[in-house]
CSV table of C-alpha atoms in Angstrom, one decimal:
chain,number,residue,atom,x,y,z
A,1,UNK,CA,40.5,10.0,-70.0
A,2,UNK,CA,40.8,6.5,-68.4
A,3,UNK,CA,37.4,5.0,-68.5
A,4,UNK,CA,36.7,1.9,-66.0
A,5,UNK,CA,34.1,0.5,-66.6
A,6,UNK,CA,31.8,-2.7,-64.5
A,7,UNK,CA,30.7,-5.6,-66.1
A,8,UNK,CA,28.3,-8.1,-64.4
A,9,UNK,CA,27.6,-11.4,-65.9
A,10,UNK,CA,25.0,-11.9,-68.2
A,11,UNK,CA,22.4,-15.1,-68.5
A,12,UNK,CA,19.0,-16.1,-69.3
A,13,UNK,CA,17.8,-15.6,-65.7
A,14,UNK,CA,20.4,-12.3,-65.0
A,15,UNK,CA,18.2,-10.7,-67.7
A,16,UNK,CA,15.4,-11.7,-65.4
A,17,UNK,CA,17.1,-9.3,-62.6
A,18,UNK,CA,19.2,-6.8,-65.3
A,19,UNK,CA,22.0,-5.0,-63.1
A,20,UNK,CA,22.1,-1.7,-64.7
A,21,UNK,CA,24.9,0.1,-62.8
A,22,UNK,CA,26.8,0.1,-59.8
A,23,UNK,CA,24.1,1.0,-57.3
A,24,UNK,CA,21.9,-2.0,-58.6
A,25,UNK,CA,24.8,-4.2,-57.8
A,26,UNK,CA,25.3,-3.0,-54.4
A,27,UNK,CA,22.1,-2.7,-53.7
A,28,UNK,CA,21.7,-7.0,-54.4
A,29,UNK,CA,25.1,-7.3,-52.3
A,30,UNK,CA,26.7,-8.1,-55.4
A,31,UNK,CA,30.6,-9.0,-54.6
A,32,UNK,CA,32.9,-6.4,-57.1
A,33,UNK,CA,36.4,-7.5,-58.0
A,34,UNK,CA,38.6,-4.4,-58.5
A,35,UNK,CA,42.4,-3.4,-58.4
A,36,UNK,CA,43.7,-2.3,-55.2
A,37,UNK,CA,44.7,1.1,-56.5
A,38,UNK,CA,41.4,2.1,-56.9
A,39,UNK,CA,40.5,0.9,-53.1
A,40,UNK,CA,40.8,4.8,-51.7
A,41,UNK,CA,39.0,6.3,-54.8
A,42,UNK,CA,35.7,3.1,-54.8
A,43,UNK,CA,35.8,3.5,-50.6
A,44,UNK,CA,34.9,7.3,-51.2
A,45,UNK,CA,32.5,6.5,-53.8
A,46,UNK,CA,30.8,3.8,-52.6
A,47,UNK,CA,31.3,3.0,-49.0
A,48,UNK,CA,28.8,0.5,-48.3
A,49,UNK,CA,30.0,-2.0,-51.9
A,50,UNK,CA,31.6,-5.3,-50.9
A,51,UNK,CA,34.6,-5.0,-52.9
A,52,UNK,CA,37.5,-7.7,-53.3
A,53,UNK,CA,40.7,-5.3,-54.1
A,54,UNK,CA,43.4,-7.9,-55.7
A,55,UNK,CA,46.9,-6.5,-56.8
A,56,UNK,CA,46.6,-6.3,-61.3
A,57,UNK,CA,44.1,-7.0,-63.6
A,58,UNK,CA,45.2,-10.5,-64.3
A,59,UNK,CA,44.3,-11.6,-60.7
A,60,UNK,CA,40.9,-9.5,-60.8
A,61,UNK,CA,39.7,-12.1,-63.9
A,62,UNK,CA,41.1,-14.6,-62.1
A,63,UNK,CA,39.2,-14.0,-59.0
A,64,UNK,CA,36.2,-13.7,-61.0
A,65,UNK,CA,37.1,-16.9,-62.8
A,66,UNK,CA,37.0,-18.2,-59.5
A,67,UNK,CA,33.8,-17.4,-58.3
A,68,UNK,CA,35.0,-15.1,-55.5
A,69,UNK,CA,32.6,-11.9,-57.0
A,70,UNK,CA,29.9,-11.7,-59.6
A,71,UNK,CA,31.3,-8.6,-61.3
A,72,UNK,CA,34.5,-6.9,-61.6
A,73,UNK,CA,35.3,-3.1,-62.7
A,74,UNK,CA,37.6,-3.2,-65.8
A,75,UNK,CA,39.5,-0.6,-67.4
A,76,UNK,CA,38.5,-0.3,-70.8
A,77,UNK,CA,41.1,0.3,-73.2
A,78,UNK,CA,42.6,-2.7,-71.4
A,79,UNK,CA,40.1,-4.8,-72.6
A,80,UNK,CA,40.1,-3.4,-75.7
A,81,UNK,CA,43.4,-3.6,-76.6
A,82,UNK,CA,43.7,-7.5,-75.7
A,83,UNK,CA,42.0,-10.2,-77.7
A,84,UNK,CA,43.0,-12.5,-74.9
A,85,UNK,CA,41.0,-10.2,-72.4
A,86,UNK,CA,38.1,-9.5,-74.8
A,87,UNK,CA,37.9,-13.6,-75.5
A,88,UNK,CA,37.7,-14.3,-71.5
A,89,UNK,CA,34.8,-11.7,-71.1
A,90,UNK,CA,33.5,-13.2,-74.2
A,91,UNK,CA,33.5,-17.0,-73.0
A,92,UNK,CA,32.2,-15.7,-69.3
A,93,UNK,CA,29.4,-13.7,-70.8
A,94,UNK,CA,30.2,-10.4,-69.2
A,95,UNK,CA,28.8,-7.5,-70.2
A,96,UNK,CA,29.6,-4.1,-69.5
A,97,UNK,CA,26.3,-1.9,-67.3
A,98,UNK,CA,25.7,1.3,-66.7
A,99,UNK,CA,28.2,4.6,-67.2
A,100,UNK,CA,31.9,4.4,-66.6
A,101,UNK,CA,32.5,4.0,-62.8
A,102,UNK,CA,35.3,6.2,-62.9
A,103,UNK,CA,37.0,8.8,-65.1
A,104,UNK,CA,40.7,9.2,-64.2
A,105,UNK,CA,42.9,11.9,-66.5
A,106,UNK,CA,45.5,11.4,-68.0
């Protein structure tokens, strides 16, 4: 199984407001950076999140990078098979919330 999984960024005052899942995050009108194959499946799910949908996972951590959302849903065993991917969520203090968002089998 594909786990994705959301991570929200993590500081002294975030801990003051901790996001512990998905519905925490939409519920604050948090913006969610995802990949745009995942649009039909995260519509269904969660119809009222503001997602930004952005074409590969490169772009996503850009966009995030960019300010354009405070979170982003990340598959997992893409982070943790890249040091380069792990290091960026290191240096931006993301942290990963609540259960995987999504389950896909493979």
């Amino acid at each position: 199984t594909a786990n994705l999984a959301a991570f929200l960024t993590s500081s002294i005052s975030a801990r003051m407001n901790y996001v512990k899942d998905m519905q925490t995050a939409i519920s604050r009108g948090y913006t969610i950076c995802a990949s745009s194959p995942l649009e039909s499946e995260f519509r269904g799910i969660w119809p009222n999140a503001n997602f930004v949908y952005l074409d590969g996972s490169k772009k996503v951590l850009q966009a995030f990078d960019n300010g354009d959302c405070e979170g982003i849903i990340y598959a997992l065993p893409d982070l943790l098979g890249s040091h380069e991917t792990m290091k960026f969520f290191c240096d931006k203090k993301l942290i990963m919330v609540g259960n995987p968002v999504l389950e896909i089998p493979v």
